[in-house]
Amino acid sequence: MPSVATEPAKVPAPAPDLSVTVGKMRLSNPVLTASGTCGYADEYADFTDLSRLGAFVTKAISKTPRKGNESPRVIETRAGMLNSIGLANIGLERFLKEKIPRLERMGVPVIVNIPGWTVRDYADVAERLDQAAPIVQGLELNVSCPNVQDGLSFGTDPRRLADLVATVRRRVRRCTLIVKLSPNVADITLTARAAVEAGADGLSLVNTFSAMVVDVETARPMLANGVGGLSGPAIKPIAVYLVHRVYSQVAAKHRVPLIGMGGIQCARDALEFILAGATAVAVGTALFIDPAIPGGIIDGLTQYLIRKGKNTVREIVGTLTMPETGRAGEPVAPP
Amino acid sequence: MLHHYQNGCWTDNKPAVPPRGGPDGRGPIPPQPLATPGGSVDRYPAPRHGVGRRQNEPAAVLRGCFRGIVVTNQPLCREHYRLTLHVAAFPPSDPGQFIQILCPLAPGAADPPNAVDDGALQAKQWRLGSRPPRFTDPFLTADRPYLRRPYSIAGRRDTSTAAKAAGPRAELDIMYRVIGRATVQLEKLTPGDEVSLLGPLGHGFIRSDHLRRALLIGGGVGVPPILYLAERLASWGIAAVAFIGVQRADLLPLTLIADHPPATDHPIERPCLMEFARHGISSILTTDDGSLGIPGRVTTALRTYLLAHRQFDASSGVPELFCCGPTAMMRAVSQVAAEFSLPCQAALEQPMACGMGTCQSCVMKYRPPGALDWVYKLTCTDGPVFHTADIIWS
C-alpha cells in the first residue's frame, strides 16, 4: 500500500458530473433500473439504497390488474435467463394508491413502464399517470406486446408504432415519453425512426429477445408459455451493437437520448453502452442476483471518468471510434 | 482458494473492505421498513438472546446480503451434503425461511469488477493475438449457474455473547443434493471459501396458540426446514414426531442410531434418527423401495399413524402437521390433513430467480379462506410456508 505521506500534495480534482438529461428529466446520474426487474421498489428496500439511482423504472403497469402466465415463468440459460411472466401487475389504480406514496418518499424520478393491447390502453394509462402522479416524470411504452385487434406487435411495425406514439403524445403534457424498442425486428432503425418522428422524447433499447428452451425429455418447451424473452449477459454484445446502430443512424441526428440496456452487470458493461451512444443505462436481470449493482456502477463510472480526465459523463456519450473500413453504424465486414 | 463476490462481480482478490455493511462493516445495511410493516404477526418468535417476541408484537423484519465463510461441507450420504456457513451478524431467522446462495464461479471466468482498471484486469482478459478460444475451454463449455439458488435453512447456532468482541456470529446449515449445475459448484467448496448469500428470506412456519403436538413430515430434499423446525419446537417444549420419507436407504441424509432401529412394519415412532433424537423427537422412517424402515410412501405411514392415534388425539390435543418435500408428497399430506381435519402447513418449493419478490417467477395458486377465486402468491415473499388448505395444487 503506497504511503500517503511521501506522495506529492495533490489538489483533489472535482468529482466528475454524472448528471444527464433525458427529455424533460434531469437525472443525477445515468444509472437506471430496467422495467420488470425491480418490482415497485419496496421489494429491494432491505438490500440496497435505491435512492442513489438516476431514475427508477417500475414494472409494467396496465390499466387493469393482471395475474400473469402459468408457472414455470423463468428458466435459466447460459449467461442469462428466459422469462415469460405475462406482465403480472397490480393494475393502474392500485399502483397509484399503494405504490406512488412510497416512490415519492424514495425521492428519485420515476419512469413507469406501460404495456397495452390497444392504442387506447396505452393512452388512457399514460394520461392518468401524467395527471395524477407528479413523481412520475417519464413514461416508457412497452411496445413488445401483441395488439389484440390484429395480433401484430406494435413494436415491429413502424407505421403502427408511429400511430401509437403520436396518439399517446397528444394525451401527455408533462411527462417525458420514452419508447422501449423490441429487438425482434429485421431493422431496428425503422421502428426507432418511426417512434422519434412521431414525437418520442427518448428511446430505450433493447427489450428481451424472443427465445425458447426445450426440455429434451418431454420434447416440450421449458416455459409454460412456450416462448419467452432472453435477458442477461448473453444478449449484451447484440444490445451494444443495436444501441450504436440506432445512435448513429437516428438518435444523434434527431438529438434524442437513448437508454441502453441488455446484460449490464458492472461499470465496464455500462461504459460500453455509453460509448456506443447511450445517454443512460439500465440494469435489469443482474438485480435478481445483486440489487446493489447500480451503486457499484455509479462508483465505477466516476472512477473511469477521473482516470480519463473527463469532467462529465455527457462528453463521452457516443464517442466510440469505428474502424475506417466500416461506416458508422454499419456492420464491418469480417476480414 | 477464496472467491470473493464484490460489487456484483466475482474476483479472486480479497476485498480490502467489506462490500457493504452496517457501521461495523459486518451486517447488512440498516433495514428500511417493508411495504407491510410487521409482516405476519404470528410467526415463530425469533430467538433474540433468549427473549421471545410476544404474540402480537410485530416482527423486526431484517434481511440483507451477507458473506458466508464455509466452515464445513460434509457428505451426508450419496449425493447429499451439509454445508455450514459462518455468517457475521445474520438477522434472526425462523424455520421455513431460506437463503439465496450465489454459487461460486471459477476465477477468471468472472465479470470484471466495477473498478474499470486498465492494468491487472486486462491482463486476465483474452486478448487479440493470443490463442483463440477452443470449444473445450472451460469458459465456453462450463454450464455454470447464473442466478442464485434458494436453500432452506436446516439449522442455526449462534455464538454466545461472550465473544462480543468478534460481534454476533451465526453458523447456518443448509443441505443440498448434487443434481444440477449449481449444486455441482457447491460440492467443490472447502473450509475458508466464501459465498454470497441473501437472507433470511420468506416467511417461516407459523405457530398457532393451540399448538401442543406437532407431526413433522419431511420428504427427501425437503428434510432441511423440518430439521430446523424440530430444533425450534424442542426449545419451545412442544412434543413432536418426525415422519421422514426417502427413496432408498442410501439417500437418507440423516444419521441412524444403531441401538434403535426404525420400525419396519407399523408406524411406531422410535428415537432412530440422531438429528431428531437429540431434540427428544422420535421418528418414523419410510423408503420407497423398502430398503430401510417401512416400505412405501411417508404419507401412507402418516395416515396409518393418525388412524391408530385417533383416540389418543382426543385427549392430548389436535396435532398440527408441518411438511416439506416434493410437491406430490405435500399434496398427499394436505389430503391426509383434510381427511382428519388437521391444520397443516407446507414449505413450498418453486423455481425462482430473485427470492426477493421482484421477478414474479415463483408463483403458486392460492385461495384465501372463504374466497371463491384464486390469486397468484409469490412463494419467495408471501411464502414459502402456506396453510395447505389455501393451496390450489396444480
mmCIF file of N, CA and C in Angstrom, chain A residues 1-10:
data_model
loop_
_atom_site.group_PDB
_atom_site.id
_atom_site.type_symbol
_atom_site.label_atom_id
_atom_site.label_comp_id
_atom_site.label_asym_id
_atom_site.label_seq_id
_atom_site.Cartn_x
_atom_site.Cartn_y
_atom_site.Cartn_z
ATOM 1 N N MET A 1 0.849 -1.201 0.000
ATOM 2 C CA MET A 1 0.000 0.000 0.000
ATOM 3 C C MET A 1 0.876 1.238 0.000
ATOM 4 N N PRO A 2 0.688 2.162 -0.945
ATOM 5 C CA PRO A 2 1.565 3.336 -1.012
ATOM 6 C C PRO A 2 1.348 4.249 0.184
ATOM 7 N N SER A 3 2.447 4.795 0.663
ATOM 8 C CA SER A 3 2.353 5.686 1.811
ATOM 9 C C SER A 3 1.866 7.049 1.346
ATOM 10 N N VAL A 4 0.871 7.543 1.990
ATOM 11 C CA VAL A 4 0.276 8.816 1.589
ATOM 12 C C VAL A 4 1.249 9.959 1.834
ATOM 13 N N ALA A 5 2.059 9.832 2.931
ATOM 14 C CA ALA A 5 2.916 10.945 3.332
ATOM 15 C C ALA A 5 3.959 11.278 2.271
ATOM 16 N N THR A 6 4.465 10.251 1.551
ATOM 17 C CA THR A 6 5.530 10.508 0.591
ATOM 18 C C THR A 6 4.994 10.997 -0.754
ATOM 19 N N GLU A 7 3.708 10.913 -0.973
ATOM 20 C CA GLU A 7 3.125 11.362 -2.244
ATOM 21 C C GLU A 7 3.144 12.886 -2.293
ATOM 22 N N PRO A 8 3.416 13.470 -3.470
ATOM 23 C CA PRO A 8 3.319 14.926 -3.563
ATOM 24 C C PRO A 8 1.877 15.370 -3.325
ATOM 25 N N ALA A 9 1.744 16.502 -2.662
ATOM 26 C CA ALA A 9 0.408 17.002 -2.355
ATOM 27 C C ALA A 9 -0.346 17.291 -3.646
ATOM 28 N N LYS A 10 -1.563 16.782 -3.736
ATOM 29 C CA LYS A 10 -2.362 16.972 -4.939
ATOM 30 C C LYS A 10 -3.609 17.764 -4.590
#
